[in-house]
Amino acid sequence: MQRVSSDNNNGFSRRDALKRMGLLMAGVASLGMGPLTSCREEAKKRIILYFTGTGNSLYIARQLADENTEILSIPQMMKQGRHDFAADEIGIVYPIYGHMPPNMVRNFIKQARLLAGYKFAVLTFGMLDFNAAEIWDNISRQSGTTFDYINTIVMVDNWLPNFNMADQIKMDKHIPEQLAKVKEDLDQQKKWVKPATDAARRAHEGFMYFSRLDPDIGFLMRSEKYFQVTDACIGCGICTEVCPQGNYKLTSEGVKGEGDCDFCFSCIHNCPQHAIQFASLPGDPLLARGEVNPNARYRNEHVSLWSIKNANRQ
Ligand SMILES: Cc1cc2nc3c(=O)[nH]c(=O)nc-3n(C[C@H](O)[C@H](O)[C@H](O)COP(=O)(O)O)c2cc1C
Ligand code: SF4
Ligand code: SF4
């Protein structure tokens, strides 16, 4: 796959780019061609691309949208092989995994050509974002795309090995206040990347050492190693639709899960029977202790199961 800078005119002529941003129309109108003036006043078009396991990032994508915004699922764009996007503003919303983007988001940005006058990224997290904004800044720049604005929003932490979802949903993380700030920044097309401290960078390095994850791929796992389906399964098929990798299949011998896994936890959180559990992994640095509460699961209260299926179905 050819990697090219989205900040160049790859796949688009300069004229196309100007047209998109309304500048060509503005130029024509300024020459006195009155009837075209209304084109100048067209509302800005925004595209928001998102990845989600349990709905937090889709909720934020929706909150950052207006009537002129197209909200697109990254797993669906990858499925369709769609990599070219053009609008006045393009944003990406995703959950951080070990302060890094999901592997699919990383692959997406390597192939994407985002043509927009303003680009932003909003990363959702549950407790510690450390240098997540800087990590995305580096990954996206290396892939040829520069984001003008990168910020984070703290929400329910869906990391089951450390957190009890029953407790998480009771915590007030001041999401409306955080959203209001981000919206204000975006309205002003603020240029800003949330800065990382040396302590945050060191903490991330410590996490990478402890977790033994490869920084070039992050949480790219194998689902058959980490998840097992118990006898509580009723064959409802939800797991076959909520997995962005399409790893689950209904077979004559029950549900089988296998394949490259983004570790998004969509399957384990959305199974209505709690029949998907972590495998016993005593030597695993992240999962040696299993999970805090195998009976508590989470999906963002504003996002339906239907929406998660639409986002991730393969
Ligand atoms: C594999 C994995 C790793 C995670 N790593 C972090 C992390 O490093 N820091 C953090 O604060 N939250 C972490 N989280 C929590 C999620 O980033 C957070 O709950 C996010 O809002 C979930 O978004 P979603 O509902 O769109 O999937 C992690 C969750 C998962 C599943
Ligand atoms: S979502 Fe749960 S109950 Fe439904 S088929 Fe999958 S494992 Fe079985
Ligand atoms: S197997 Fe589960 S955790 Fe892995 S990508 Fe699919 S839904 Fe996400």
Coordinates of C-alpha atoms and ligand atoms in Angstrom, one line a residue:
M1 CA 0.0 0.0 0.0
Q2 CA 1.4 3.3 -1.0
R3 CA 1.8 5.7 1.9
V4 CA 1.3 9.3 0.9
S5 CA 0.7 12.5 2.7
S6 CA -2.9 13.6 3.0
D7 CA -1.6 17.1 3.3
N8 CA -0.5 17.0 -0.3
N9 CA -3.0 16.7 -3.1
N10 CA -3.0 13.0 -3.4
G11 CA -5.9 11.8 -5.4
F12 CA -7.3 15.4 -5.6
S13 CA -6.3 18.3 -7.7
R14 CA -5.6 21.7 -6.0
R15 CA -8.7 22.9 -7.8
D16 CA -10.8 20.2 -6.2
A17 CA -9.4 21.1 -2.8
L18 CA -10.2 24.7 -3.2
K19 CA -13.7 23.9 -4.4
R20 CA -14.3 21.7 -1.4
M21 CA -13.4 24.4 1.0
G22 CA -15.6 27.0 -0.7
L23 CA -12.6 29.2 -1.5
L24 CA -13.1 29.0 -5.3
M25 CA -16.7 30.1 -4.9
A26 CA -15.7 32.9 -2.6
G27 CA -13.1 34.1 -5.2
V28 CA -15.7 34.1 -8.0
A29 CA -18.2 35.9 -5.9
S30 CA -15.7 38.6 -5.0
L31 CA -15.3 39.3 -8.7
G32 CA -18.9 40.5 -8.7
M33 CA -20.8 37.4 -9.8
G34 CA -23.6 38.0 -7.3
P35 CA -25.8 34.9 -7.9
L36 CA -23.1 32.7 -6.6
T37 CA -22.8 34.5 -3.3
S38 CA -25.1 32.1 -1.6
C39 CA -22.5 29.3 -2.1
R40 CA -20.1 31.2 0.2
E41 CA -22.6 31.0 3.0
E42 CA -22.9 27.2 2.8
A43 CA -22.4 25.6 6.1
K44 CA -19.1 23.9 6.8
K45 CA -19.1 20.2 6.1
R46 CA -17.5 18.0 8.8
I47 CA -16.7 14.3 8.6
I48 CA -16.1 12.4 11.9
L49 CA -14.6 9.0 11.7
Y50 CA -14.8 6.8 14.8
F51 CA -13.9 3.5 16.3
T52 CA -15.8 2.1 19.3
G53 CA -16.1 -1.1 21.4
T54 CA -18.6 0.0 24.0
G55 CA -20.1 3.2 22.6
N56 CA -18.2 5.9 24.4
S57 CA -16.4 7.1 21.3
L58 CA -19.5 6.9 19.1
Y59 CA -21.3 9.0 21.7
I60 CA -18.6 11.6 21.5
A61 CA -18.6 11.5 17.7
R62 CA -22.3 12.2 17.7
Q63 CA -22.0 15.0 20.3
L64 CA -19.4 16.7 18.0
A65 CA -21.7 16.5 15.0
D66 CA -24.2 19.0 13.6
E67 CA -26.6 18.6 10.7
N68 CA -23.8 19.0 8.2
T69 CA -21.7 16.3 9.7
E70 CA -21.2 12.8 8.3
I71 CA -20.4 10.2 11.0
L72 CA -18.5 7.2 9.6
S73 CA -17.4 4.0 11.2
I74 CA -13.7 3.2 10.7
P75 CA -14.3 -0.6 10.6
Q76 CA -17.0 0.0 7.9
M77 CA -14.6 2.2 5.9
M78 CA -11.9 -0.4 6.2
K79 CA -14.3 -3.1 5.0
Q80 CA -15.3 -0.9 2.0
G81 CA -11.6 -0.1 1.3
R82 CA -12.5 3.6 1.5
H83 CA -9.5 5.7 2.3
D84 CA -10.2 9.1 0.6
F85 CA -12.2 11.7 2.5
A86 CA -12.7 15.4 1.8
A87 CA -14.6 18.0 3.8
D88 CA -14.0 21.4 5.4
E89 CA -13.2 19.6 8.7
I90 CA -12.3 16.0 9.4
G91 CA -12.2 14.5 12.9
I92 CA -11.3 11.1 14.3
V93 CA -12.6 9.8 17.6
Y94 CA -11.3 6.6 19.2
P95 CA -10.6 4.9 22.6
I96 CA -7.0 4.7 23.7
Y97 CA -5.6 1.3 24.4
G98 CA -2.5 1.5 26.5
H99 CA -2.4 5.2 25.5
M100 CA -2.2 4.0 21.9
P101 CA -4.8 3.9 19.1
P102 CA -6.6 0.6 18.3
N103 CA -4.6 -1.3 15.7
M104 CA -7.4 -0.8 13.1
V105 CA -7.3 3.0 13.6
R106 CA -3.5 2.9 13.2
N107 CA -3.9 0.9 9.9
F108 CA -6.6 3.2 8.8
I109 CA -4.5 6.4 9.2
K110 CA -1.6 4.7 7.4
Q111 CA -3.9 4.4 4.3
A112 CA -6.2 7.4 4.7
R113 CA -6.0 10.5 2.6
L114 CA -7.8 13.2 4.6
L115 CA -8.3 16.4 2.6
A116 CA -9.6 19.2 5.0
G117 CA -8.7 22.6 6.1
Y118 CA -8.9 21.6 9.7
K119 CA -8.3 18.1 11.2
F120 CA -8.9 17.1 14.8
A121 CA -8.7 14.0 16.9
V122 CA -10.6 13.3 20.2
L123 CA -9.4 10.3 22.2
T124 CA -11.6 8.8 24.8
F125 CA -10.1 7.1 27.9
G126 CA -11.1 5.9 31.3
M127 CA -8.5 6.9 33.8
L128 CA -4.9 7.7 32.6
D129 CA -4.2 9.1 29.2
F130 CA -0.5 9.8 29.8
N131 CA 1.0 10.8 26.4
A132 CA -1.8 9.5 24.3
A133 CA -2.3 12.7 22.3
E134 CA 1.5 12.9 21.5
I135 CA 1.5 9.2 20.5
W136 CA -1.4 10.0 18.0
D137 CA 0.4 13.1 16.8
N138 CA 3.5 11.0 16.0
I139 CA 1.7 8.1 14.4
S140 CA -0.5 10.2 12.2
R141 CA 2.5 12.5 11.2
Q142 CA 4.5 9.4 10.3
S143 CA 1.6 8.3 8.2
G144 CA 1.5 11.6 6.3
T145 CA -1.4 13.3 8.1
T146 CA -1.1 16.2 10.5
F147 CA -3.9 16.9 13.0
D148 CA -4.4 20.5 14.1
Y149 CA -6.1 19.6 17.3
I150 CA -5.7 16.5 19.6
N151 CA -7.5 16.3 22.9
T152 CA -8.8 13.6 25.3
I153 CA -12.0 13.0 27.2
V154 CA -12.3 10.8 30.3
M155 CA -15.3 8.5 30.4
V156 CA -16.3 5.1 31.8
D157 CA -13.3 2.9 31.9
N158 CA -14.2 -0.4 30.1
W159 CA -11.0 -2.2 30.9
L160 CA -12.5 -5.2 32.7
P161 CA -9.3 -6.6 34.3
N162 CA -9.0 -3.6 36.6
F163 CA -12.4 -2.0 36.8
N164 CA -15.8 -3.0 38.1
M165 CA -18.3 -1.7 35.6
A166 CA -20.9 -1.4 38.4
D167 CA -18.7 1.2 40.1
Q168 CA -17.5 2.9 36.9
I169 CA -21.1 3.8 35.8
K170 CA -21.7 5.5 39.1
M171 CA -18.7 7.9 38.8
D172 CA -19.3 11.4 37.6
K173 CA -16.5 12.1 35.1
H174 CA -18.0 15.5 34.1
I175 CA -18.4 14.5 30.5
P176 CA -20.8 17.4 29.5
E177 CA -18.2 19.9 30.8
Q178 CA -15.4 18.2 28.9
L179 CA -17.5 18.1 25.8
A180 CA -18.4 21.7 26.0
K181 CA -14.7 22.7 26.1
V182 CA -13.9 20.5 23.1
K183 CA -16.9 21.9 21.1
E184 CA -15.8 25.4 21.9
D185 CA -12.2 24.6 20.7
L186 CA -13.5 23.0 17.5
D187 CA -15.8 25.9 16.8
Q188 CA -12.8 28.2 17.0
Q189 CA -10.7 25.7 14.9
K190 CA -8.2 25.9 17.8
K191 CA -4.7 24.5 16.9
W192 CA -3.5 22.6 19.9
V193 CA -2.2 19.1 20.9
K194 CA -2.6 18.1 24.5
P195 CA 1.0 18.3 25.8
A196 CA 2.8 15.3 27.4
T197 CA 5.0 15.7 30.4
D198 CA 8.2 13.7 30.8
A199 CA 6.6 11.9 33.7
A200 CA 3.7 10.8 31.5
R201 CA 6.1 9.6 28.8
R202 CA 8.1 7.6 31.4
A203 CA 4.9 6.1 32.8
H204 CA 3.9 5.0 29.3
E205 CA 7.3 3.4 28.7
G206 CA 6.9 1.6 32.0
F207 CA 3.6 0.3 30.9
M208 CA 5.0 -0.9 27.6
Y209 CA 7.8 -2.7 29.5
F210 CA 5.4 -4.3 32.0
S211 CA 2.8 -5.3 29.4
R212 CA 5.3 -6.6 26.8
L213 CA 3.2 -5.0 24.0
D214 CA 4.9 -4.1 20.7
P215 CA 4.7 -0.3 20.3
D216 CA 4.3 -0.7 16.6
I217 CA 1.1 -2.6 16.9
G218 CA -0.2 -2.0 20.4
F219 CA -3.0 -4.2 21.5
L220 CA -3.2 -6.5 18.5
M221 CA -4.0 -9.8 20.0
R222 CA -5.6 -13.2 19.0
S223 CA -9.1 -13.6 20.2
E224 CA -8.9 -17.4 20.6
K225 CA -6.1 -16.9 23.1
Y226 CA -7.9 -14.3 25.3
F227 CA -11.6 -15.1 25.1
Q228 CA -13.6 -18.2 25.7
V229 CA -17.3 -18.9 25.2
T230 CA -19.0 -20.7 28.1
D231 CA -22.1 -23.0 28.2
A232 CA -24.2 -19.9 29.1
C233 CA -24.2 -19.1 25.4
I234 CA -27.7 -19.1 23.8
G235 CA -26.5 -18.7 20.2
C236 CA -28.1 -15.2 19.9
G237 CA -25.4 -14.2 17.4
I238 CA -24.8 -10.7 18.9
C239 CA -21.0 -11.4 19.1
T240 CA -20.9 -12.2 15.4
E241 CA -22.2 -8.7 14.7
V242 CA -20.4 -6.5 17.2
C243 CA -16.8 -7.6 16.5
P244 CA -15.0 -5.2 14.1
Q245 CA -12.8 -8.1 13.0
G246 CA -15.7 -10.4 12.4
N247 CA -14.1 -13.1 14.6
Y248 CA -17.2 -14.9 15.8
K249 CA -19.1 -17.6 13.9
L250 CA -22.2 -19.6 14.8
T251 CA -21.3 -23.2 14.1
S252 CA -23.1 -26.5 14.6
E253 CA -20.9 -26.9 17.7
G254 CA -21.7 -23.5 19.1
V255 CA -20.0 -20.1 18.8
K256 CA -16.3 -20.1 17.7
G257 CA -14.1 -17.0 18.0
E258 CA -10.8 -16.7 16.2
G259 CA -8.6 -14.1 14.5
D260 CA -6.7 -10.9 14.9
C261 CA -8.3 -8.9 17.6
D262 CA -8.2 -5.2 18.4
F263 CA -9.0 -6.0 22.1
C264 CA -11.9 -3.6 21.9
F265 CA -13.9 -5.7 24.4
S266 CA -17.1 -5.2 22.3
C267 CA -17.8 -9.0 22.3
I268 CA -17.3 -9.5 26.0
H269 CA -19.3 -6.4 27.1
N270 CA -22.2 -6.9 24.6
C271 CA -22.9 -10.6 25.2
P272 CA -26.3 -10.6 27.0
Q273 CA -25.5 -13.9 28.7
H274 CA -22.1 -12.9 30.0
A275 CA -21.1 -16.1 28.2
I276 CA -17.8 -14.6 26.8
Q277 CA -15.2 -14.6 29.5
F278 CA -11.4 -14.1 29.6
A279 CA -9.4 -17.3 29.3
S280 CA -7.3 -18.3 32.3
L281 CA -3.9 -16.8 31.6
P282 CA -1.8 -17.0 34.7
G283 CA 1.4 -15.8 33.0
D284 CA -0.1 -12.9 31.2
P285 CA 1.1 -9.5 32.5
L286 CA -2.3 -7.9 31.9
L287 CA -4.8 -10.7 32.5
A288 CA -3.1 -12.9 35.1
R289 CA -5.6 -11.8 37.7
G290 CA -8.7 -12.3 35.4
E291 CA -11.3 -9.6 35.9
V292 CA -12.7 -7.7 38.8
N293 CA -16.4 -8.5 38.3
P294 CA -17.4 -11.1 35.6
N295 CA -21.0 -10.2 36.1
A296 CA -20.8 -6.5 35.3
R297 CA -20.7 -5.4 31.7
Y298 CA -20.9 -2.0 30.0
R299 CA -22.3 -0.2 27.0
N300 CA -22.6 3.6 26.9
E301 CA -26.1 4.6 28.0
H302 CA -26.7 6.7 25.0
V303 CA -25.7 4.1 22.4
S304 CA -27.8 1.2 21.4
L305 CA -26.7 -2.3 20.6
W306 CA -28.0 -1.7 17.1
S307 CA -25.6 1.2 16.7
I308 CA -22.6 -0.9 17.9
K309 CA -23.6 -3.6 15.4
N310 CA -23.9 -1.0 12.6
A311 CA -20.5 0.3 13.5
N312 CA -18.7 -3.0 13.6
R313 CA -20.5 -5.6 11.6
Q314 CA -18.2 -7.4 9.1
Ligands
LIG1 C1 -7.6 -2.8 25.6 C2 -8.0 -1.6 26.3 C3 -7.0 -0.8 26.8 C4 -7.3 0.4 27.5 N1 -6.3 1.2 27.8 C5 -6.6 2.4 28.5 C6 -5.5 3.2 28.9 O1 -4.4 3.0 28.7 N2 -5.9 4.3 29.7 C7 -7.2 4.6 30.0 O2 -7.4 5.6 30.7 N3 -8.2 3.8 29.5 C8 -7.9 2.7 28.8 N4 -9.0 1.9 28.4 C9 -10.4 2.4 28.6 C10 -11.0 2.9 27.3 O3 -10.0 3.7 26.6 C11 -12.2 3.8 27.6 O4 -13.1 3.1 28.4 C12 -12.9 4.2 26.3 O5 -13.7 5.3 26.5 C13 -13.7 3.1 25.6 O6 -14.3 3.6 24.4 P1 -15.4 2.9 23.6 O7 -16.6 2.7 24.5 O8 -15.6 3.8 22.4 O9 -14.9 1.6 23.2 C14 -8.7 0.7 27.7 C15 -9.7 -0.1 27.3 C16 -9.3 -1.3 26.6 C17 -10.4 -2.2 26.1
SF4_2 S1 -23.3 -12.9 22.2 FE1 -23.0 -14.4 23.9 S2 -24.9 -15.6 24.0 FE2 -24.9 -14.5 22.0 S3 -24.0 -16.0 20.6 FE3 -22.3 -14.7 21.3 S4 -21.5 -15.8 23.1 FE4 -23.5 -16.7 22.7
SF4_3 S1 -12.8 -10.6 19.3 FE1 -13.8 -9.2 20.8 S2 -12.2 -7.9 21.6 FE2 -11.4 -8.8 19.7 S3 -11.9 -7.4 18.0 FE3 -13.6 -8.8 18.2 S4 -15.1 -7.8 19.5 FE4 -13.1 -6.8 19.8

